[in-house]
Amino acid sequence: IGDTEEMQKAIAMLDEVKESIINAYEIKTGQSRAKISHLMDGETW
């Protein structure tokens, strides 16, 4: 599984991936970043 440092790196990588996905959906849908992020957090996308 890894230690705290490895988990922090994984969290940072996942945050970057989420931001990339939000960028793509923002461009395609015109929805706000906040709304897209909320939908992703709820796994409703």
XYZ file of C-alpha atoms in Angstrom:
45
model
C 0.000 0.000 0.000
C 2.741 2.459 0.833
C 3.685 4.940 3.460
C 2.338 8.427 4.073
C 4.679 10.009 1.535
C 3.593 7.615 -1.215
C -0.064 8.234 -0.401
C 0.472 12.016 -0.564
C 2.049 11.609 -4.015
C -0.921 9.531 -5.146
C -3.332 12.172 -3.824
C -1.463 14.914 -5.701
C -1.555 12.870 -8.918
C -5.290 12.218 -8.554
C -5.902 15.934 -7.932
C -4.066 16.723 -11.183
C -6.118 14.140 -13.073
C -9.338 15.585 -11.652
C -8.327 19.093 -12.743
C -7.609 17.828 -16.264
C -11.003 16.144 -16.444
C -12.713 19.281 -15.127
C -10.941 21.346 -17.807
C -12.216 19.049 -20.547
C -15.790 18.999 -19.257
C -15.781 22.773 -18.725
C -14.800 23.337 -22.354
C -17.307 20.818 -23.719
C -20.292 21.641 -21.509
C -19.854 25.273 -20.536
C -20.765 24.349 -16.964
C -18.920 25.886 -14.036
C -15.866 24.223 -12.557
C -17.621 24.087 -9.183
C -20.630 22.251 -10.604
C -18.483 19.761 -12.507
C -16.355 19.136 -9.430
C -19.484 18.595 -7.341
C -20.860 16.106 -9.870
C -17.569 14.245 -9.952
C -17.393 14.104 -6.166
C -20.868 12.593 -6.124
C -19.878 10.146 -8.888
C -22.911 11.280 -10.879
C -21.024 12.093 -14.049
